[in-house]
Amino acid sequence: TRDIWTPFLRALRQSPTRGHLAREEEHGGPLNAYVVRATEELAAEAVPRGLGVSLHFAHETAPGRLVAMQRLAHLSGAAYFHAGRWPQRCG
């Protein structure tokens, strides 16, 4: 995570509203807004037009947007999720 801070702080300094980013309130703060913007820019460059990609973020909790990020990290090989340690369902 330390690699995010230099470009994030640079984006804050270069922002027209110095210290704030567009869509900050929508995404729950400047760091989330930066991650969304950077990911959307990368996806626009990397994914062919018309492919129908849907980006989801950990801070999105609205119905239809929530993703189990720990499970996703496990399935992608980015992290290990020990399913037996926590209950599968709450309530």
mmCIF file of N, CA and C in Angstrom:
data_model
loop_
_atom_site.group_PDB
_atom_site.id
_atom_site.type_symbol
_atom_site.label_atom_id
_atom_site.label_comp_id
_atom_site.label_asym_id
_atom_site.label_seq_id
_atom_site.Cartn_x
_atom_site.Cartn_y
_atom_site.Cartn_z
ATOM 1 N N THR A 1 0.812 -1.211 0.000
ATOM 2 C CA THR A 1 0.000 0.000 0.000
ATOM 3 C C THR A 1 0.848 1.264 0.000
ATOM 4 N N ARG A 2 2.119 1.162 0.344
ATOM 5 C CA ARG A 2 2.911 2.398 0.412
ATOM 6 C C ARG A 2 3.088 3.040 -0.959
ATOM 7 N N ASP A 3 2.979 2.255 -2.031
ATOM 8 C CA ASP A 3 3.158 2.804 -3.378
ATOM 9 C C ASP A 3 2.040 3.748 -3.814
ATOM 10 N N ILE A 4 0.927 3.727 -3.135
ATOM 11 C CA ILE A 4 -0.197 4.584 -3.534
ATOM 12 C C ILE A 4 -0.016 6.031 -3.079
ATOM 13 N N TRP A 5 0.744 6.255 -2.013
ATOM 14 C CA TRP A 5 0.756 7.576 -1.385
ATOM 15 C C TRP A 5 1.386 8.670 -2.242
ATOM 16 N N THR A 6 2.474 8.397 -2.928
ATOM 17 C CA THR A 6 3.112 9.439 -3.745
ATOM 18 C C THR A 6 2.185 9.917 -4.865
ATOM 19 N N PRO A 7 1.615 9.018 -5.687
ATOM 20 C CA PRO A 7 0.704 9.527 -6.725
ATOM 21 C C PRO A 7 -0.587 10.126 -6.160
ATOM 22 N N PHE A 8 -1.064 9.587 -5.044
ATOM 23 C CA PHE A 8 -2.272 10.141 -4.427
ATOM 24 C C PHE A 8 -2.030 11.568 -3.945
ATOM 25 N N LEU A 9 -0.944 11.793 -3.232
ATOM 26 C CA LEU A 9 -0.635 13.140 -2.742
ATOM 27 C C LEU A 9 -0.371 14.107 -3.891
ATOM 28 N N ARG A 10 0.266 13.615 -4.958
ATOM 29 C CA ARG A 10 0.494 14.450 -6.142
ATOM 30 C C ARG A 10 -0.853 14.856 -6.752
ATOM 31 N N ALA A 11 -1.793 13.911 -6.836
ATOM 32 C CA ALA A 11 -3.120 14.224 -7.380
ATOM 33 C C ALA A 11 -3.827 15.273 -6.528
ATOM 34 N N LEU A 12 -3.683 15.178 -5.214
ATOM 35 C CA LEU A 12 -4.288 16.187 -4.333
ATOM 36 C C LEU A 12 -3.678 17.565 -4.574
ATOM 37 N N ARG A 13 -2.348 17.616 -4.695
ATOM 38 C CA ARG A 13 -1.662 18.901 -4.915
ATOM 39 C C ARG A 13 -2.034 19.509 -6.262
ATOM 40 N N GLN A 14 -2.217 18.666 -7.285
ATOM 41 C CA GLN A 14 -2.488 19.155 -8.633
ATOM 42 C C GLN A 14 -3.971 19.416 -8.889
ATOM 43 N N SER A 15 -4.816 19.041 -7.960
ATOM 44 C CA SER A 15 -6.253 19.219 -8.119
ATOM 45 C C SER A 15 -6.604 20.710 -8.165
ATOM 46 N N PRO A 16 -7.570 21.086 -9.016
ATOM 47 C CA PRO A 16 -8.001 22.489 -9.060
ATOM 48 C C PRO A 16 -8.532 22.980 -7.711
ATOM 49 N N THR A 17 -9.056 22.076 -6.921
ATOM 50 C CA THR A 17 -9.567 22.436 -5.592
ATOM 51 C C THR A 17 -8.569 21.996 -4.529
ATOM 52 N N ARG A 18 -7.320 22.151 -4.803
ATOM 53 C CA ARG A 18 -6.172 21.765 -3.965
ATOM 54 C C ARG A 18 -6.559 21.101 -2.639
ATOM 55 N N GLY A 19 -6.218 19.838 -2.523
ATOM 56 C CA GLY A 19 -6.514 19.093 -1.313
ATOM 57 C C GLY A 19 -7.817 18.315 -1.380
ATOM 58 N N HIS A 20 -8.557 18.502 -2.462
ATOM 59 C CA HIS A 20 -9.817 17.773 -2.642
ATOM 60 C C HIS A 20 -9.891 17.262 -4.069
ATOM 61 N N LEU A 21 -10.576 16.138 -4.245
ATOM 62 C CA LEU A 21 -10.743 15.562 -5.571
ATOM 63 C C LEU A 21 -12.213 15.539 -5.956
ATOM 64 N N ALA A 22 -12.473 15.565 -7.250
ATOM 65 C CA ALA A 22 -13.841 15.468 -7.743
ATOM 66 C C ALA A 22 -14.458 14.150 -7.276
ATOM 67 N N ARG A 23 -15.745 14.188 -6.976
ATOM 68 C CA ARG A 23 -16.528 13.003 -6.582
ATOM 69 C C ARG A 23 -16.106 12.431 -5.227
ATOM 70 N N GLU A 24 -15.411 13.225 -4.431
ATOM 71 C CA GLU A 24 -14.951 12.804 -3.107
ATOM 72 C C GLU A 24 -16.100 12.366 -2.213
ATOM 73 N N GLU A 25 -17.138 13.190 -2.154
ATOM 74 C CA GLU A 25 -18.277 12.880 -1.282
ATOM 75 C C GLU A 25 -18.997 11.625 -1.764
ATOM 76 N N GLU A 26 -19.101 11.471 -3.060
ATOM 77 C CA GLU A 26 -19.764 10.306 -3.648
ATOM 78 C C GLU A 26 -19.054 9.004 -3.261
ATOM 79 N N HIS A 27 -17.739 9.063 -3.123
ATOM 80 C CA HIS A 27 -16.953 7.863 -2.853
ATOM 81 C C HIS A 27 -16.458 7.753 -1.414
ATOM 82 N N GLY A 28 -16.890 8.642 -0.547
ATOM 83 C CA GLY A 28 -16.542 8.520 0.865
ATOM 84 C C GLY A 28 -15.162 9.018 1.219
ATOM 85 N N GLY A 29 -14.625 9.940 0.454
ATOM 86 C CA GLY A 29 -13.346 10.542 0.802
ATOM 87 C C GLY A 29 -12.394 10.624 -0.373
ATOM 88 N N PRO A 30 -11.304 11.375 -0.200
ATOM 89 C CA PRO A 30 -10.381 11.613 -1.308
ATOM 90 C C PRO A 30 -9.619 10.370 -1.770
ATOM 91 N N LEU A 31 -9.250 9.482 -0.860
ATOM 92 C CA LEU A 31 -8.496 8.301 -1.277
ATOM 93 C C LEU A 31 -9.368 7.385 -2.133
ATOM 94 N N ASN A 32 -10.601 7.160 -1.722
ATOM 95 C CA ASN A 32 -11.502 6.342 -2.542
ATOM 96 C C ASN A 32 -11.728 6.991 -3.901
ATOM 97 N N ALA A 33 -11.924 8.312 -3.927
ATOM 98 C CA ALA A 33 -12.133 9.021 -5.194
ATOM 99 C C ALA A 33 -10.915 8.870 -6.100
ATOM 100 N N TYR A 34 -9.720 8.947 -5.528
ATOM 101 C CA TYR A 34 -8.497 8.778 -6.314
ATOM 102 C C TYR A 34 -8.412 7.365 -6.890
ATOM 103 N N VAL A 35 -8.688 6.358 -6.072
ATOM 104 C CA VAL A 35 -8.616 4.968 -6.530
ATOM 105 C C VAL A 35 -9.614 4.724 -7.660
ATOM 106 N N VAL A 36 -10.833 5.249 -7.511
ATOM 107 C CA VAL A 36 -11.842 5.083 -8.560
ATOM 108 C C VAL A 36 -11.360 5.744 -9.849
ATOM 109 N N ARG A 37 -10.899 6.986 -9.751
ATOM 110 C CA ARG A 37 -10.450 7.705 -10.956
ATOM 111 C C ARG A 37 -9.288 6.992 -11.635
ATOM 112 N N ALA A 38 -8.292 6.608 -10.855
ATOM 113 C CA ALA A 38 -7.124 5.936 -11.421
ATOM 114 C C ALA A 38 -7.501 4.602 -12.060
ATOM 115 N N THR A 39 -8.379 3.852 -11.417
ATOM 116 C CA THR A 39 -8.802 2.555 -11.956
ATOM 117 C C THR A 39 -9.621 2.737 -13.232
ATOM 118 N N GLU A 40 -10.507 3.724 -13.245
ATOM 119 C CA GLU A 40 -11.294 3.996 -14.455
ATOM 120 C C GLU A 40 -10.387 4.408 -15.615
ATOM 121 N N GLU A 41 -9.368 5.223 -15.335
ATOM 122 C CA GLU A 41 -8.431 5.636 -16.385
ATOM 123 C C GLU A 41 -7.650 4.442 -16.924
ATOM 124 N N LEU A 42 -7.171 3.584 -16.028
ATOM 125 C CA LEU A 42 -6.434 2.391 -16.460
ATOM 126 C C LEU A 42 -7.324 1.444 -17.259
ATOM 127 N N ALA A 43 -8.546 1.246 -16.808
ATOM 128 C CA ALA A 43 -9.467 0.357 -17.515
ATOM 129 C C ALA A 43 -9.785 0.905 -18.906
ATOM 130 N N ALA A 44 -9.950 2.223 -19.007
ATOM 131 C CA ALA A 44 -10.237 2.833 -20.308
ATOM 132 C C ALA A 44 -9.094 2.608 -21.294
ATOM 133 N N GLU A 45 -7.868 2.587 -20.788
ATOM 134 C CA GLU A 45 -6.702 2.346 -21.647
ATOM 135 C C GLU A 45 -6.529 0.866 -21.981
ATOM 136 N N ALA A 46 -6.826 -0.002 -21.033
ATOM 137 C CA ALA A 46 -6.492 -1.422 -21.164
ATOM 138 C C ALA A 46 -7.604 -2.288 -21.752
ATOM 139 N N VAL A 47 -8.850 -1.896 -21.560
ATOM 140 C CA VAL A 47 -9.973 -2.735 -21.963
ATOM 141 C C VAL A 47 -10.554 -2.219 -23.280
ATOM 142 N N PRO A 48 -10.690 -3.103 -24.277
ATOM 143 C CA PRO A 48 -11.272 -2.660 -25.551
ATOM 144 C C PRO A 48 -12.683 -2.110 -25.368
ATOM 145 N N ARG A 49 -12.995 -1.063 -26.130
ATOM 146 C CA ARG A 49 -14.338 -0.458 -26.058
ATOM 147 C C ARG A 49 -15.400 -1.501 -26.398
ATOM 148 N N GLY A 50 -16.540 -1.378 -25.740
ATOM 149 C CA GLY A 50 -17.650 -2.274 -26.022
ATOM 150 C C GLY A 50 -17.582 -3.618 -25.320
ATOM 151 N N LEU A 51 -16.576 -3.821 -24.498
ATOM 152 C CA LEU A 51 -16.429 -5.104 -23.821
ATOM 153 C C LEU A 51 -17.420 -5.262 -22.669
ATOM 154 N N GLY A 52 -17.929 -4.167 -22.142
ATOM 155 C CA GLY A 52 -18.929 -4.235 -21.088
ATOM 156 C C GLY A 52 -18.366 -4.556 -19.720
ATOM 157 N N VAL A 53 -17.283 -3.916 -19.345
ATOM 158 C CA VAL A 53 -16.652 -4.147 -18.050
ATOM 159 C C VAL A 53 -17.373 -3.344 -16.974
ATOM 160 N N SER A 54 -17.544 -3.942 -15.817
ATOM 161 C CA SER A 54 -18.148 -3.256 -14.672
ATOM 162 C C SER A 54 -17.135 -3.258 -13.536
ATOM 163 N N LEU A 55 -16.740 -2.083 -13.103
ATOM 164 C CA LEU A 55 -15.779 -1.964 -12.005
ATOM 165 C C LEU A 55 -16.523 -1.881 -10.683
ATOM 166 N N HIS A 56 -16.043 -2.608 -9.686
ATOM 167 C CA HIS A 56 -16.612 -2.579 -8.345
ATOM 168 C C HIS A 56 -15.494 -2.268 -7.362
ATOM 169 N N PHE A 57 -15.822 -1.530 -6.292
ATOM 170 C CA PHE A 57 -14.821 -1.108 -5.323
ATOM 171 C C PHE A 57 -15.258 -1.494 -3.915
ATOM 172 N N ALA A 58 -14.283 -1.695 -3.055
ATOM 173 C CA ALA A 58 -14.552 -2.151 -1.689
ATOM 174 C C ALA A 58 -15.417 -1.173 -0.908
ATOM 175 N N HIS A 59 -15.343 0.103 -1.214
ATOM 176 C CA HIS A 59 -16.130 1.088 -0.456
ATOM 177 C C HIS A 59 -17.582 1.176 -0.929
ATOM 178 N N GLU A 60 -17.931 0.504 -1.990
ATOM 179 C CA GLU A 60 -19.303 0.529 -2.495
ATOM 180 C C GLU A 60 -20.126 -0.543 -1.779
ATOM 181 N N THR A 61 -21.150 -0.120 -1.080
ATOM 182 C CA THR A 61 -21.960 -1.061 -0.306
ATOM 183 C C THR A 61 -23.436 -1.025 -0.680
ATOM 184 N N ALA A 62 -23.790 -0.318 -1.726
ATOM 185 C CA ALA A 62 -25.188 -0.247 -2.167
ATOM 186 C C ALA A 62 -25.615 -1.604 -2.731
ATOM 187 N N PRO A 63 -26.910 -1.908 -2.677
ATOM 188 C CA PRO A 63 -27.387 -3.168 -3.257
ATOM 189 C C PRO A 63 -26.937 -3.308 -4.716
ATOM 190 N N GLY A 64 -26.433 -4.464 -5.045
ATOM 191 C CA GLY A 64 -25.955 -4.720 -6.397
ATOM 192 C C GLY A 64 -24.518 -4.291 -6.643
ATOM 193 N N ARG A 65 -23.901 -3.623 -5.680
ATOM 194 C CA ARG A 65 -22.522 -3.154 -5.845
ATOM 195 C C ARG A 65 -21.557 -3.838 -4.885
ATOM 196 N N LEU A 66 -22.065 -4.441 -3.834
ATOM 197 C CA LEU A 66 -21.226 -5.032 -2.802
ATOM 198 C C LEU A 66 -20.540 -6.295 -3.314
ATOM 199 N N VAL A 67 -19.236 -6.367 -3.115
ATOM 200 C CA VAL A 67 -18.440 -7.526 -3.512
ATOM 201 C C VAL A 67 -17.665 -8.004 -2.285
ATOM 202 N N ALA A 68 -17.626 -9.304 -2.076
ATOM 203 C CA ALA A 68 -16.850 -9.885 -0.977
ATOM 204 C C ALA A 68 -15.376 -9.834 -1.376
ATOM 205 N N MET A 69 -14.707 -8.731 -1.039
ATOM 206 C CA MET A 69 -13.344 -8.490 -1.501
ATOM 207 C C MET A 69 -12.340 -9.522 -0.979
ATOM 208 N N GLN A 70 -12.531 -10.014 0.256
ATOM 209 C CA GLN A 70 -11.612 -11.037 0.764
ATOM 210 C C GLN A 70 -11.718 -12.304 -0.072
ATOM 211 N N ARG A 71 -12.929 -12.683 -0.402
ATOM 212 C CA ARG A 71 -13.139 -13.878 -1.229
ATOM 213 C C ARG A 71 -12.589 -13.648 -2.639
ATOM 214 N N LEU A 72 -12.794 -12.469 -3.183
ATOM 215 C CA LEU A 72 -12.261 -12.137 -4.496
ATOM 216 C C LEU A 72 -10.734 -12.230 -4.506
ATOM 217 N N ALA A 73 -10.101 -11.678 -3.466
ATOM 218 C CA ALA A 73 -8.645 -11.752 -3.364
ATOM 219 C C ALA A 73 -8.181 -13.203 -3.290
ATOM 220 N N HIS A 74 -8.919 -14.024 -2.566
ATOM 221 C CA HIS A 74 -8.581 -15.443 -2.452
ATOM 222 C C HIS A 74 -8.707 -16.136 -3.814
ATOM 223 N N LEU A 75 -9.826 -15.929 -4.496
ATOM 224 C CA LEU A 75 -10.059 -16.590 -5.774
ATOM 225 C C LEU A 75 -9.075 -16.146 -6.852
ATOM 226 N N SER A 76 -8.606 -14.906 -6.745
ATOM 227 C CA SER A 76 -7.647 -14.397 -7.739
ATOM 228 C C SER A 76 -6.212 -14.791 -7.419
ATOM 229 N N GLY A 77 -6.000 -15.333 -6.216
ATOM 230 C CA GLY A 77 -4.648 -15.713 -5.806
ATOM 231 C C GLY A 77 -3.874 -14.592 -5.156
ATOM 232 N N ALA A 78 -4.511 -13.455 -4.923
ATOM 233 C CA ALA A 78 -3.821 -12.310 -4.319
ATOM 234 C C ALA A 78 -3.691 -12.437 -2.806
ATOM 235 N N ALA A 79 -4.540 -13.262 -2.188
ATOM 236 C CA ALA A 79 -4.508 -13.437 -0.736
ATOM 237 C C ALA A 79 -5.142 -14.783 -0.395
ATOM 238 N N TYR A 80 -4.916 -15.224 0.824
ATOM 239 C CA TYR A 80 -5.525 -16.469 1.279
ATOM 240 C C TYR A 80 -6.652 -16.154 2.254
ATOM 241 N N PHE A 81 -7.800 -16.755 2.020
ATOM 242 C CA PHE A 81 -8.961 -16.566 2.882
ATOM 243 C C PHE A 81 -9.272 -17.892 3.555
ATOM 244 N N HIS A 82 -9.184 -17.930 4.856
ATOM 245 C CA HIS A 82 -9.476 -19.141 5.620
ATOM 246 C C HIS A 82 -10.955 -19.117 5.983
ATOM 247 N N ALA A 83 -11.770 -19.775 5.180
ATOM 248 C CA ALA A 83 -13.226 -19.713 5.334
ATOM 249 C C ALA A 83 -13.714 -20.266 6.664
ATOM 250 N N GLY A 84 -12.999 -21.183 7.268
ATOM 251 C CA GLY A 84 -13.443 -21.774 8.512
ATOM 252 C C GLY A 84 -13.293 -20.872 9.720
ATOM 253 N N ARG A 85 -12.587 -19.814 9.584
ATOM 254 C CA ARG A 85 -12.319 -18.951 10.724
ATOM 255 C C ARG A 85 -13.486 -18.030 11.081
ATOM 256 N N TRP A 86 -14.226 -17.555 10.068
ATOM 257 C CA TRP A 86 -15.356 -16.669 10.296
ATOM 258 C C TRP A 86 -16.621 -17.313 9.759
ATOM 259 N N PRO A 87 -17.776 -16.964 10.328
ATOM 260 C CA PRO A 87 -19.027 -17.520 9.820
ATOM 261 C C PRO A 87 -19.269 -17.082 8.380
ATOM 262 N N GLN A 88 -19.866 -17.945 7.597
ATOM 263 C CA GLN A 88 -20.151 -17.629 6.184
ATOM 264 C C GLN A 88 -21.251 -16.580 6.057
ATOM 265 N N ARG A 89 -22.214 -16.630 6.980
ATOM 266 C CA ARG A 89 -23.327 -15.680 6.941
ATOM 267 C C ARG A 89 -23.522 -15.066 8.303
ATOM 268 N N CYS A 90 -23.923 -13.823 8.292
ATOM 269 C CA CYS A 90 -24.231 -13.131 9.563
ATOM 270 C C CYS A 90 -25.745 -13.052 9.698
ATOM 271 N N GLY A 91 -26.239 -13.263 10.911
ATOM 272 C CA GLY A 91 -27.647 -13.082 11.190
ATOM 273 C C GLY A 91 -28.509 -14.212 10.859
#
